[in-house]
Amino acid sequence: MLPTTMHSAEVMVTARHIAGWPEERNSLVPADCWGSAQRVVLRLPALKRAVPVCRSLARAWLDGQRIDDEDTRYLVLLVLSELFTNAIRYSAGTRVTCRIGRSENQLFIEVHDRGGTPSVPRMRHPDQEQEHGRGLELVAKSSARWGRRVEADHSCVVWAAVPLAAAVRHAVAP
C-alpha cells in the first residue's frame, strides 16, 4: 500500500505492476490519496515500459493537486518523460526514483537514476538528421530552470522547476 504522511506520498512500482497496468493501478494507489500529498515519490524499475506508468501516476497526482491547466500539465509530463527516459537509457541501475513536489508557484521534478555510471547528462545540439539527443534541450525550454548533480555513489540526479500557471497557483487542495 501507499504510505502517506500529511504532505507526501510514496509509490513503489514493480515489474509485475507494470505488466498488469492499468489494472494494477487500483491495487497500488488508492484513488483519494493524492489531494493531501504536496510531494510524491515514485520508485519504478528502469524499464522503457515504466515511462507511461510514471506519467500516469504523475497525471493522477496532478489531478489530486487540482492542477488542471493543460499547458502546465503538458510541460510537467514532458519534462518527467524526458528525464525518466534519459535515466533508463544512460544508467546502469535497475531502479529510478522520481520526486514531484509543489510550492506556491512552481512544480519541482527530480529524477534519480541510482545507476553508478560516471556519465553526467549534458545538453547536446544534434543535427536535424539525428534522431536522439534533444531531451535535455526540451527540458531546458520547458522549465524555468534545471540542473544535475552527481551523488557520492556516482548516481545522478537531474531536476527541473516548471512554473505553475497563474490560474493554478491558488487552487491548492484542501
Short mmCIF file of C-alpha atoms in Angstrom, two decimals:
data_model
loop_
_atom_site.label_atom_id
_atom_site.label_comp_id
_atom_site.label_asym_id
_atom_site.label_seq_id
_atom_site.Cartn_x
_atom_site.Cartn_y
_atom_site.Cartn_z
CA MET A 1 0.00 0.00 0.00
CA LEU A 2 0.90 3.63 -0.22
CA PRO A 3 2.48 5.09 2.91
CA THR A 4 1.15 8.63 3.15
CA THR A 5 2.11 11.37 5.56
CA MET A 6 0.49 14.74 5.88
CA HIS A 7 2.48 16.19 2.99
CA SER A 8 3.99 13.35 0.96
CA ALA A 9 3.17 10.00 -0.58
CA GLU A 10 5.40 7.22 -1.87
CA VAL A 11 4.63 4.59 -4.50
CA MET A 12 6.83 1.55 -5.15
CA VAL A 13 6.14 0.07 -8.59
CA THR A 14 7.41 -3.37 -9.56
CA ALA A 15 7.80 -5.06 -12.94
CA ARG A 16 4.68 -7.10 -12.06
CA HIS A 17 2.67 -3.87 -11.61
CA ILE A 18 3.87 -2.62 -14.98
CA ALA A 19 2.99 -5.89 -16.71
CA GLY A 20 -0.55 -5.67 -15.33
CA TRP A 21 -1.03 -1.94 -15.93
CA PRO A 22 -3.57 -0.28 -15.88
CA GLU A 23 -5.49 -2.89 -13.87
CA GLU A 24 -2.74 -2.89 -11.20
CA ARG A 25 -3.16 0.84 -10.65
CA ASN A 26 -6.16 0.50 -8.34
CA SER A 27 -4.41 -2.01 -6.08
CA LEU A 28 -1.28 0.15 -5.98
CA VAL A 29 -2.72 3.62 -5.36
CA PRO A 30 -5.99 4.50 -3.59
CA ALA A 31 -7.91 7.00 -5.72
CA ASP A 32 -8.26 9.60 -2.96
CA CYS A 33 -4.66 9.69 -1.72
CA TRP A 34 -3.22 12.48 -3.85
CA GLY A 35 -5.07 15.55 -2.55
CA SER A 36 -3.11 15.91 0.68
CA ALA A 37 0.28 14.90 -0.73
CA GLN A 38 2.14 18.04 -1.79
CA ARG A 39 5.03 15.78 -2.74
CA VAL A 40 5.09 12.32 -4.29
CA VAL A 41 7.96 9.86 -4.61
CA LEU A 42 7.65 7.27 -7.38
CA ARG A 43 10.08 4.34 -7.39
CA LEU A 44 9.98 2.34 -10.61
CA PRO A 45 12.07 -0.29 -12.38
CA ALA A 46 14.40 1.06 -15.07
CA LEU A 47 12.29 -0.27 -17.94
CA LYS A 48 11.00 1.52 -21.05
CA ARG A 49 7.54 0.19 -20.20
CA ALA A 50 7.73 2.13 -16.92
CA VAL A 51 7.72 5.55 -18.63
CA PRO A 52 3.95 5.63 -19.37
CA VAL A 53 3.25 4.20 -15.89
CA CYS A 54 5.28 7.02 -14.34
CA ARG A 55 3.36 9.57 -16.46
CA SER A 56 0.05 8.01 -15.43
CA LEU A 57 0.93 8.24 -11.73
CA ALA A 58 2.15 11.82 -12.16
CA ARG A 59 -1.07 12.71 -14.00
CA ALA A 60 -3.11 11.27 -11.11
CA TRP A 61 -1.07 13.32 -8.63
CA LEU A 62 -1.64 16.48 -10.73
CA ASP A 63 -5.39 15.67 -10.67
CA GLY A 64 -5.30 15.30 -6.88
CA GLN A 65 -3.48 18.60 -6.57
CA ARG A 66 -6.13 20.23 -8.79
CA ILE A 67 -3.55 21.31 -11.33
CA ASP A 68 -5.85 21.48 -14.33
CA ASP A 69 -4.04 23.94 -16.60
CA GLU A 70 -3.29 21.90 -19.72
CA ASP A 71 -0.12 23.82 -20.58
CA THR A 72 1.35 23.21 -17.11
CA ARG A 73 0.34 19.55 -17.18
CA TYR A 74 1.85 19.09 -20.63
CA LEU A 75 5.17 20.63 -19.57
CA VAL A 76 5.38 18.61 -16.35
CA LEU A 77 4.67 15.33 -18.14
CA LEU A 78 7.07 16.17 -20.98
CA VAL A 79 9.90 17.04 -18.58
CA LEU A 80 9.23 13.96 -16.45
CA SER A 81 9.18 11.69 -19.54
CA GLU A 82 12.43 13.09 -20.88
CA LEU A 83 14.27 12.84 -17.56
CA PHE A 84 12.95 9.34 -16.83
CA THR A 85 13.82 8.11 -20.33
CA ASN A 86 17.35 9.52 -20.02
CA ALA A 87 17.77 7.82 -16.63
CA ILE A 88 16.82 4.49 -18.19
CA ARG A 89 18.93 4.95 -21.31
CA TYR A 90 22.14 6.18 -19.71
CA SER A 91 22.13 4.48 -16.33
CA ALA A 92 23.32 1.04 -15.37
CA GLY A 93 20.83 0.99 -12.47
CA THR A 94 17.78 -1.20 -12.08
CA ARG A 95 15.53 1.41 -10.44
CA VAL A 96 14.66 5.06 -11.00
CA THR A 97 13.24 7.37 -8.34
CA CYS A 98 11.09 10.31 -9.40
CA ARG A 99 10.08 13.05 -6.99
CA ILE A 100 7.44 15.63 -7.83
CA GLY A 101 6.55 18.43 -5.46
CA ARG A 102 4.98 21.81 -5.43
CA SER A 103 5.48 25.20 -3.96
CA GLU A 104 3.10 28.10 -4.31
CA ASN A 105 4.23 28.93 -7.83
CA GLN A 106 6.33 26.01 -9.13
CA LEU A 107 6.36 22.28 -9.57
CA PHE A 108 9.67 20.54 -8.95
CA ILE A 109 10.64 17.35 -10.74
CA GLU A 110 13.65 15.30 -9.73
CA VAL A 111 14.81 12.02 -11.29
CA HIS A 112 17.48 9.95 -9.55
CA ASP A 113 18.90 7.07 -11.56
CA ARG A 114 20.96 5.27 -8.88
CA GLY A 115 22.94 3.85 -11.76
CA GLY A 116 26.54 4.06 -10.69
CA THR A 117 27.58 5.32 -14.11
CA PRO A 118 30.20 8.05 -14.43
CA SER A 119 28.41 9.83 -17.30
CA VAL A 120 26.86 13.19 -16.45
CA PRO A 121 23.90 14.35 -18.54
CA ARG A 122 24.62 17.35 -20.69
CA MET A 123 22.66 19.24 -23.27
CA ARG A 124 23.64 18.48 -26.84
CA HIS A 125 22.72 20.23 -30.06
CA PRO A 126 22.15 17.45 -32.59
CA ASP A 127 21.86 17.97 -36.30
CA GLN A 128 18.43 17.87 -37.95
CA GLU A 129 19.17 14.35 -39.21
CA GLN A 130 19.97 12.90 -35.78
CA GLU A 131 17.13 11.01 -34.15
CA HIS A 132 18.20 11.39 -30.49
CA GLY A 133 19.84 13.99 -28.29
CA ARG A 134 17.16 16.65 -27.85
CA GLY A 135 15.79 15.59 -24.46
CA LEU A 136 17.65 17.99 -22.20
CA GLU A 137 17.13 20.81 -24.70
CA LEU A 138 13.37 20.16 -24.38
CA VAL A 139 13.71 20.13 -20.59
CA ALA A 140 15.58 23.46 -20.66
CA LYS A 141 12.96 25.07 -22.91
CA SER A 142 10.05 23.64 -20.89
CA SER A 143 11.20 24.63 -17.41
CA ALA A 144 12.13 27.80 -15.57
CA ARG A 145 15.42 26.18 -14.59
CA TRP A 146 17.02 22.76 -14.46
CA GLY A 147 20.22 21.18 -13.27
CA ARG A 148 22.04 18.00 -12.41
CA ARG A 149 24.28 16.67 -9.72
CA VAL A 150 26.35 13.55 -9.29
CA GLU A 151 25.99 11.88 -5.90
CA ALA A 152 28.84 10.32 -3.90
CA ASP A 153 27.83 6.85 -5.16
CA HIS A 154 28.17 8.07 -8.79
CA SER A 155 24.42 8.07 -9.31
CA CYS A 156 22.89 11.07 -11.00
CA VAL A 157 20.04 13.40 -10.09
CA VAL A 158 18.53 15.64 -12.77
CA TRP A 159 15.91 18.17 -11.71
CA ALA A 160 13.69 20.84 -13.23
CA ALA A 161 11.31 23.53 -11.99
CA VAL A 162 8.16 24.14 -14.03
CA PRO A 163 6.18 27.31 -13.27
CA LEU A 164 2.55 26.89 -12.29
CA ALA A 165 0.10 28.85 -14.41
CA ALA A 166 -1.37 31.85 -12.57
CA ALA A 167 -4.84 30.26 -12.57
CA VAL A 168 -3.48 27.14 -10.85
CA ARG A 169 -1.37 28.74 -8.15
CA HIS A 170 -4.26 29.32 -5.77
CA ALA A 171 -6.06 26.02 -6.36
CA VAL A 172 -4.24 24.21 -3.56
CA ALA A 173 -6.07 21.08 -2.41
CA PRO A 174 -7.83 21.29 0.97
#
